[in-house]
Short mmCIF file of C-alpha atoms in Angstrom, two decimals:
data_model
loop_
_atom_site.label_atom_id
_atom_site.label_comp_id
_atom_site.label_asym_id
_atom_site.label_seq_id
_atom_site.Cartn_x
_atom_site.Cartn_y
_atom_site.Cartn_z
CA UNK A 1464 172.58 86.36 59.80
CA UNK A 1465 175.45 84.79 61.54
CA UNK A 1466 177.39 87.30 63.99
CA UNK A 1467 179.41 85.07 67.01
CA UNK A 1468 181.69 86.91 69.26
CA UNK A 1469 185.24 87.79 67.52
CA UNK A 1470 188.70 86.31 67.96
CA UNK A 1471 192.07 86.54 66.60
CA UNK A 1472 192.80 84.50 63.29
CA UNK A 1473 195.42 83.53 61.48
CA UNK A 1474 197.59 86.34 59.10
CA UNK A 1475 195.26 85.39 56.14
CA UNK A 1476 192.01 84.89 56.86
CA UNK A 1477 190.28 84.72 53.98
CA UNK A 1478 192.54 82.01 52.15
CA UNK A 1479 190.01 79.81 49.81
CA UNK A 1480 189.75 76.67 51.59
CA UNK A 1481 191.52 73.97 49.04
CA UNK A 1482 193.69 72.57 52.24
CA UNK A 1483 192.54 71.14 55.54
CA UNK A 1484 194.64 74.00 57.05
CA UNK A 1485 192.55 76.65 54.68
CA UNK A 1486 189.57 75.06 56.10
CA UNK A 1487 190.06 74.75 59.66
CA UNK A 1488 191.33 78.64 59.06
CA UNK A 1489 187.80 79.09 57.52
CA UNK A 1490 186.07 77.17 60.11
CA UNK A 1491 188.24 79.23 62.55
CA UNK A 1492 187.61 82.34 61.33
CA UNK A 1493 184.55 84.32 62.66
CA UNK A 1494 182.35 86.17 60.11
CA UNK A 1495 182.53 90.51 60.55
CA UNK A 1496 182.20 91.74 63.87
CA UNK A 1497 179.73 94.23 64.59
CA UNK A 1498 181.11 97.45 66.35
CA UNK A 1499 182.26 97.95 70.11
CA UNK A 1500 182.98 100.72 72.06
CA UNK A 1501 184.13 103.92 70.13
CA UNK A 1502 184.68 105.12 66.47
CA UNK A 1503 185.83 102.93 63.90
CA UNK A 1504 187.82 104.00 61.29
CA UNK A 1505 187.52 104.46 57.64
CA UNK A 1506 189.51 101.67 56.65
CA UNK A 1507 188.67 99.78 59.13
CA UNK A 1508 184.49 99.98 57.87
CA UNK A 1509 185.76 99.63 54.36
CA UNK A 1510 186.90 95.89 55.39
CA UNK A 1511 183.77 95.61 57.09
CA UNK A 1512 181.64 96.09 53.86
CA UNK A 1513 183.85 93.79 52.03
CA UNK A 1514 183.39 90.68 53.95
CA UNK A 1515 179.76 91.61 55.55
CA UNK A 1516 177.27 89.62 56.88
CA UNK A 1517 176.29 86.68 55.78
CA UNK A 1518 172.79 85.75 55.16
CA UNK A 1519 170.55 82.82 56.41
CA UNK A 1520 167.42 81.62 54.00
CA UNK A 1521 164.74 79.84 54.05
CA UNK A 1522 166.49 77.45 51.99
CA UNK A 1523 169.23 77.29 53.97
CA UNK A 1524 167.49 76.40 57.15
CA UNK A 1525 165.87 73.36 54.66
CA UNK A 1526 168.97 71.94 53.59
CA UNK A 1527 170.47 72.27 57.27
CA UNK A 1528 167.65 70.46 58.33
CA UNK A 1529 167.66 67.92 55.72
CA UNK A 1530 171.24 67.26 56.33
CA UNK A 1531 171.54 66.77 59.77
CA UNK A 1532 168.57 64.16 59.22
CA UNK A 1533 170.53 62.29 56.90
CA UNK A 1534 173.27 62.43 58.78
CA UNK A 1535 171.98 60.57 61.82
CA UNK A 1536 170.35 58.25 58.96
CA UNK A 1537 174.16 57.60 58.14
CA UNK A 1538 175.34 57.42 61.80
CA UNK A 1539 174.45 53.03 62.04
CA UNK A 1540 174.63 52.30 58.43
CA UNK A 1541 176.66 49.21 57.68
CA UNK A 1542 175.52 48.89 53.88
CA UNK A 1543 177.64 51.21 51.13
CA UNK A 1544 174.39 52.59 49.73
CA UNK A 1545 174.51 55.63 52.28
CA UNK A 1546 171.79 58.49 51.74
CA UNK A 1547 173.59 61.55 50.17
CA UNK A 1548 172.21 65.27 49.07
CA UNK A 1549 172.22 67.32 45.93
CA UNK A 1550 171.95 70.96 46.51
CA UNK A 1551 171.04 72.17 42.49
CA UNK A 1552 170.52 75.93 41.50
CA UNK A 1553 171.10 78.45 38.98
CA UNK A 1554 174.70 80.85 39.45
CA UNK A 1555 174.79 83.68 42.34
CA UNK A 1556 172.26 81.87 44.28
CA UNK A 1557 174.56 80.88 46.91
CA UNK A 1558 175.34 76.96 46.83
CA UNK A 1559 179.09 77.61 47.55
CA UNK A 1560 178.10 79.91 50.40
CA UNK A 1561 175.19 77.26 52.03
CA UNK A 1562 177.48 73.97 51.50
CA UNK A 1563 181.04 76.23 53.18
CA UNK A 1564 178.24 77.06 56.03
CA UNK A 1565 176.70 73.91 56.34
CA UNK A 1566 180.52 72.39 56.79
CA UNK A 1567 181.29 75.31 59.28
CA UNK A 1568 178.60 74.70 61.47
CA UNK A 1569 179.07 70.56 61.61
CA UNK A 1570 182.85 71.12 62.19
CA UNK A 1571 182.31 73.25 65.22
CA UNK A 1572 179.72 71.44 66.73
CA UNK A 1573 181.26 68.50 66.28
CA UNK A 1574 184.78 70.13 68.08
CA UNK A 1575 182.43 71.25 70.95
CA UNK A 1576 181.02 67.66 71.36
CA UNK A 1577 184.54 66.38 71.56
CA UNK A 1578 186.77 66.21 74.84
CA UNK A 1579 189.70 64.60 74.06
CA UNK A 1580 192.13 66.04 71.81
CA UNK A 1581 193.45 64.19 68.77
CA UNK A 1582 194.11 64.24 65.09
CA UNK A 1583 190.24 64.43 63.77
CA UNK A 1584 188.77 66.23 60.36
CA UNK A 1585 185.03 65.82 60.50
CA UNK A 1586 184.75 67.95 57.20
CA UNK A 1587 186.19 67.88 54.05
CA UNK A 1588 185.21 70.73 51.55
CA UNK A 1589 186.45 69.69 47.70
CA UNK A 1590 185.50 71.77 44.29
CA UNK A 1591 185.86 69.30 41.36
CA UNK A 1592 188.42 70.75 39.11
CA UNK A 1593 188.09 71.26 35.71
CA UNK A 1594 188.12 68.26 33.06
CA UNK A 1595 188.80 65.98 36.12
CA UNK A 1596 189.93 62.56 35.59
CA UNK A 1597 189.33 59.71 38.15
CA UNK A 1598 193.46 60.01 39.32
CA UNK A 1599 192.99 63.83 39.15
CA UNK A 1600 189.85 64.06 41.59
CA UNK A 1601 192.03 61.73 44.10
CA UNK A 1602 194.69 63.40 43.76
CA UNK A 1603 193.48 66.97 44.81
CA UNK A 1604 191.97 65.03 47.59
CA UNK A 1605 195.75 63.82 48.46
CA UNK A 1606 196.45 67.10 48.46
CA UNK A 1607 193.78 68.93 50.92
CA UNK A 1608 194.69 66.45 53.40
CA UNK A 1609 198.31 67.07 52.68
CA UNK A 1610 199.73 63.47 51.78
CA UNK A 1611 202.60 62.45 50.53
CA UNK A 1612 201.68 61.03 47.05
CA UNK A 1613 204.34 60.97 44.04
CA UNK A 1614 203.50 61.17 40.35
CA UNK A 1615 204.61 57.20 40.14
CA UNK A 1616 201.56 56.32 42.05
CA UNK A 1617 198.66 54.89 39.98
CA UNK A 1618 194.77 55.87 40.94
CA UNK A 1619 194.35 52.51 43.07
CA UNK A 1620 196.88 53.48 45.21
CA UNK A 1621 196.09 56.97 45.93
CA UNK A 1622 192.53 55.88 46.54
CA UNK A 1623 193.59 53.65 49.00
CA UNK A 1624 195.59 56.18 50.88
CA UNK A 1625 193.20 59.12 50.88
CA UNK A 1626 190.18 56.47 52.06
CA UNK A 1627 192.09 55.13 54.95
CA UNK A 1628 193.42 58.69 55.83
CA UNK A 1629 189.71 59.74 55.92
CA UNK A 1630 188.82 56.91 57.90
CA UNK A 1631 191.41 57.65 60.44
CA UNK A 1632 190.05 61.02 61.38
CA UNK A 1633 186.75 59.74 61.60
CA UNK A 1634 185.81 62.27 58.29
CA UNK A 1635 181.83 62.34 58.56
CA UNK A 1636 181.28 64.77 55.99
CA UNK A 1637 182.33 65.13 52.49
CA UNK A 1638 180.93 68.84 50.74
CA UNK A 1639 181.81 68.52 46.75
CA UNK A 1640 181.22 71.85 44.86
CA UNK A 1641 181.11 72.33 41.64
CA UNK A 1642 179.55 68.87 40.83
CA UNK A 1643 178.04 70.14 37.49
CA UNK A 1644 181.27 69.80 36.05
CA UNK A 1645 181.26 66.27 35.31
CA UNK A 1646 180.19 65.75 32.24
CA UNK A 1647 178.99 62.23 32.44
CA UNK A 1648 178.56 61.72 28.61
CA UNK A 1649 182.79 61.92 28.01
CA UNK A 1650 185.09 58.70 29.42
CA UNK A 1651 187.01 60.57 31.98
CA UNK A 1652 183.62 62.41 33.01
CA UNK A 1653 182.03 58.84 33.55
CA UNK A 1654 185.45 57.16 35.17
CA UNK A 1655 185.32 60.34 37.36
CA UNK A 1656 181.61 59.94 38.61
CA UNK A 1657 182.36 56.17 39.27
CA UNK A 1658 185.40 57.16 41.16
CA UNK A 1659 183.25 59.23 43.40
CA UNK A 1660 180.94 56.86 43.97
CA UNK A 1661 183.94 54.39 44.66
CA UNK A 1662 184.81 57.26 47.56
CA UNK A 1663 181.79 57.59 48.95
CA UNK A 1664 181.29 53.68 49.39
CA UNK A 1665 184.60 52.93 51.19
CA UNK A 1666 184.56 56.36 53.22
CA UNK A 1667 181.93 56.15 56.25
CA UNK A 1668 180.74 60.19 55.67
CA UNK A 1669 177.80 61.62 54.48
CA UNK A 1670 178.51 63.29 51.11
CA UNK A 1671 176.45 66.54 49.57
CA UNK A 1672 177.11 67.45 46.09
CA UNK A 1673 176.38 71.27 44.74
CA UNK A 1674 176.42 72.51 41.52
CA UNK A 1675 174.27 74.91 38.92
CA UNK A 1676 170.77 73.17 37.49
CA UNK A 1677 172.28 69.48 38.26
CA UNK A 1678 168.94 68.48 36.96
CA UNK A 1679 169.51 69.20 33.69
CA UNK A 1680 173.44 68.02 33.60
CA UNK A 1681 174.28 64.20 32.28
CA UNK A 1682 175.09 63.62 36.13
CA UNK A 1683 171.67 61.85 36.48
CA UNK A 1684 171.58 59.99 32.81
CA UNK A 1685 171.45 56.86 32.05
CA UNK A 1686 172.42 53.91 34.52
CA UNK A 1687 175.04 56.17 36.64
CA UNK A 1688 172.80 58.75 36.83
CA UNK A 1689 169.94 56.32 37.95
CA UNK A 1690 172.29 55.03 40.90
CA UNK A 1691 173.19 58.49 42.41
CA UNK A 1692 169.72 59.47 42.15
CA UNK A 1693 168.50 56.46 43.83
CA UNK A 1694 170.90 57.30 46.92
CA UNK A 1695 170.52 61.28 47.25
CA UNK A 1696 167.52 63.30 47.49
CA UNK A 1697 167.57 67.01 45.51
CA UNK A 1698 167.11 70.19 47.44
CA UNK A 1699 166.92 73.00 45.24
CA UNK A 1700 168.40 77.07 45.98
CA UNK A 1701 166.72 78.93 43.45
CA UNK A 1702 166.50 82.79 43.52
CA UNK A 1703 164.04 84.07 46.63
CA UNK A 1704 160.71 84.71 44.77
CA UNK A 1705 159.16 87.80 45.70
CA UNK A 1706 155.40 87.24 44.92
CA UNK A 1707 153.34 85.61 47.75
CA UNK A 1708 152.91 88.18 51.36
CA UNK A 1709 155.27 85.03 53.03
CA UNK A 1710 157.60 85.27 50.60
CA UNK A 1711 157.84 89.62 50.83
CA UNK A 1712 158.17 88.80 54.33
CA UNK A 1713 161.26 86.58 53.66
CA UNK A 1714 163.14 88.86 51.70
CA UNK A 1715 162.26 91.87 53.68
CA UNK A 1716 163.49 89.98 56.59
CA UNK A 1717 166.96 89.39 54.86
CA UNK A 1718 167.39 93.45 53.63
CA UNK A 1719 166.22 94.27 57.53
CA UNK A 1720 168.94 92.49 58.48
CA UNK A 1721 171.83 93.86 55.86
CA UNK A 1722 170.26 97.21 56.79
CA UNK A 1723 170.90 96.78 60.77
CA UNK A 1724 174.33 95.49 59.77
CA UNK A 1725 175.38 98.49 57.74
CA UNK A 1726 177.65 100.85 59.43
CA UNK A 1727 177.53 104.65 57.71
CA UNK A 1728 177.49 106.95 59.59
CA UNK A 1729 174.18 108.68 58.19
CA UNK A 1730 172.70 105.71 57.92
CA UNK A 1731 169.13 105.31 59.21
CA UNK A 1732 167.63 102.18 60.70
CA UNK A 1733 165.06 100.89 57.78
CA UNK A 1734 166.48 103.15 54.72
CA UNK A 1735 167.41 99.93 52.88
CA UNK A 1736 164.02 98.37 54.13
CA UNK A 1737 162.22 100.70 51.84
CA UNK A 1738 163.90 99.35 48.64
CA UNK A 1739 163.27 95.97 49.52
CA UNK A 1740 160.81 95.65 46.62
CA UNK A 1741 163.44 97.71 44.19
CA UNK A 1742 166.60 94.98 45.60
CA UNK A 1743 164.35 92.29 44.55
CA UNK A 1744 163.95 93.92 40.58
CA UNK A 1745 167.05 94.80 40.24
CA UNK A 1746 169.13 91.28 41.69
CA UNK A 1747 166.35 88.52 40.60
CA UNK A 1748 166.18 87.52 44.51
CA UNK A 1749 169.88 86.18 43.98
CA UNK A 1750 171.86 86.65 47.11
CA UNK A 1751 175.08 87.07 45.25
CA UNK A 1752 173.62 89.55 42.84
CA UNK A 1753 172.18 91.17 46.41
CA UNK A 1754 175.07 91.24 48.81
CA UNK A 1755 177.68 92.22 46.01
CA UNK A 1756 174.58 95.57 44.98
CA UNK A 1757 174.90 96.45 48.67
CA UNK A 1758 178.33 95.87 49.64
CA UNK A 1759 179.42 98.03 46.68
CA UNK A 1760 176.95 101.04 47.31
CA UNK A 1761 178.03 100.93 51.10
CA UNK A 1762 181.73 101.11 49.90
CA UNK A 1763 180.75 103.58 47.60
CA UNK A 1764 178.80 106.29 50.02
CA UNK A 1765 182.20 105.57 52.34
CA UNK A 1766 184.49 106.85 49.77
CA UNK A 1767 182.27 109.76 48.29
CA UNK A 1768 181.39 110.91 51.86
CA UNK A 1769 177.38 110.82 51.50
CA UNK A 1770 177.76 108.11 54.49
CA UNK A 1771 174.21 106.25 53.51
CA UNK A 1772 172.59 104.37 50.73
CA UNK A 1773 170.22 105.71 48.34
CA UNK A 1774 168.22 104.63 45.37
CA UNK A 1775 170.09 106.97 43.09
CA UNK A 1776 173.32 105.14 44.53
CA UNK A 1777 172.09 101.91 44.01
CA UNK A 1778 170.94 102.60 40.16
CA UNK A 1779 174.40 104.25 39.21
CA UNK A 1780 176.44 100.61 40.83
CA UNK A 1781 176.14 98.27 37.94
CA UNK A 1782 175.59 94.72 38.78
CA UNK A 1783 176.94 90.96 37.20
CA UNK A 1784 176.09 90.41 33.48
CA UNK A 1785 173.25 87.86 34.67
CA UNK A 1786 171.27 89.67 36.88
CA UNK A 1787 172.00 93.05 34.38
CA UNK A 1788 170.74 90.76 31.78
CA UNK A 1789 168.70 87.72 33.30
CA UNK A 1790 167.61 84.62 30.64
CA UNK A 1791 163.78 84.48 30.05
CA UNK A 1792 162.05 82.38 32.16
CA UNK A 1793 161.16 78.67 31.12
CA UNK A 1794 158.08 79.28 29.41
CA UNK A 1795 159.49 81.64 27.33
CA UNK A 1796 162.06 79.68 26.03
CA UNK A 1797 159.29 77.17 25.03
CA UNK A 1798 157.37 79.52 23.16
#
């Protein structure tokens, strides 16, 4: 759970970060502050609840880990064949939320280790937009770094301009969301997967792709899928399991710390501890089923003056269609 001191930011705050200036924003932007001195108001904890904490895994702590390895890997490579991750899971496990805090943390570090001002963007967050075409994926690239391309411009020469650009402010990482939406068995899909590979050869960063169950996409068929997966290792962010004493501890240790964050006025310390167990039934051990179940019920005993979370509030909040209505399991599906 991530709580640094506050600070002023910008008028809007929570802009999605498609721009460098979103991003820096983002990056600039400190997660909810807990409570100072006196009373806050109702409003005021009603804004508090909607943002909320935001929680650190296990998994999360592997892929940091993993990246920052690769990373000084990439630091002396000369070759093109750099060393890049896949982060795969199902929806509402948080991917988005690890790769925009992975980015976050690398981008101020990196600020702190640096003395001398100048233009620099060590991080570059892109989501791969729908149906994307090779020109179309450089072009919203253009476009986060704010350059000034026209429509008369062919793919080469956008390419050209975004890569040097990057190279210029020494870009070392490149987070790509969304990745399962190339579908690598269509012309554009596979002209779009080649152009990314293109990037990442000519652009001296370390790029991490995320998107749902990559594993089963085309992304990793036949011979283009056989180069990327000869260059990045898979990390996977499945749901937090909930059957080993380790793993209870884990996902107690996550609630414990939603449940210290929580700020109701008849709230006592551990009442959310003692559904841990219940959380865990009801959400799947998805963290975006979780943190949207208890964000709503602490909006919810706000507004209809209870002031605290119960079991009978969190049965009558209903929750996303998946985790309301989860798939079978794998072994099901075979039988």
């Amino acid at each position: 759970m991530v709580t640094p001191t506050c600070r002023e930011t910008h008028d809007d705050p929570y802009a999605s970060p498609t721009t460098w200036r979103e991003w820096t924003q983002f990056v600039d932007t400190a997660p909810p502050c807990l409570p100072g001195t006196g009373p806050w108001s109702t409003d005021e904890r009603l804004d508090y609840h909607s943002r909320f904490v935001i929680l650190s895994t296990p998994t999360m702590a592997k892929i940091s880990l993993t990246l920052r390895r690769l990373m000084i890997l990439n630091r002396r490579h000369n070759g093109t064949a750099r060393r890049g991750l896949l982060i795969s899971g199902p929806p509402t496990t948080g991917k988005t939320t690890t790769l925009q805090q992975l980015g976050r943390s690398f981008h101020l570090a990196d600020r702190a280790r640096r003395h001398a001002p100048g233009e620099h963007l060590p991080v570059v967050f892109l989501s791969v937009p729908p149906a994307a075409t090779p020109k179309m994926l450089v072009s919203e690239l253009a476009r986060y770094l704010d350059l000034p391309i026209t429509a008369r411009m062919n793919q080469a020469r956008i390419t050209d301009i975004v890569c040097a650009t990057l190279r210029d402010l020494t870009t070392q990482l490149v987070l790509v969301d969304d990745i399962h939406l190339l579908n690598t068995r269509t012309r554009s899909g596979a002209e779009t997967s080649d152009q990314m590979k293109h990037l990442s050869e000519r652009i001296p960063a370390t790029f991490v792709y995320a998107g749902v169950a990559i594993e089963e996409s085309p992304l990793l068929t036949g011979n283009r899928g056989a180069q990327l997966a000869g260059r990045f290792k898979m990390l996977r962010n499945p749901p937090l399991a909930h059957g080993s004493t380790t793993q209870r501890t884990a996902w107690e240790g996550l609630i414990r710390g939603m449940d210290q964050a929580l700020r109701l006025n008849a709230h006592r310390e551990g009442a959310l501890v003692r559904h841990a167990a219940y959380l865990h039934l009801r959400t799947g051990g998805r963290i975006g089923s979780l943190s949207a179940l208890v964000r709503e019920a602490a909006i919810a005993a706000i507004l209809d003056g209870t002031e605290k979370i119960t079991k009978a509030l969190l049965e009558d909040i209903e929750l996303d269609q998946l985790a309301e209505h989860p798939p079978p399991p794998p072994s099901a599906k075979r039988r």
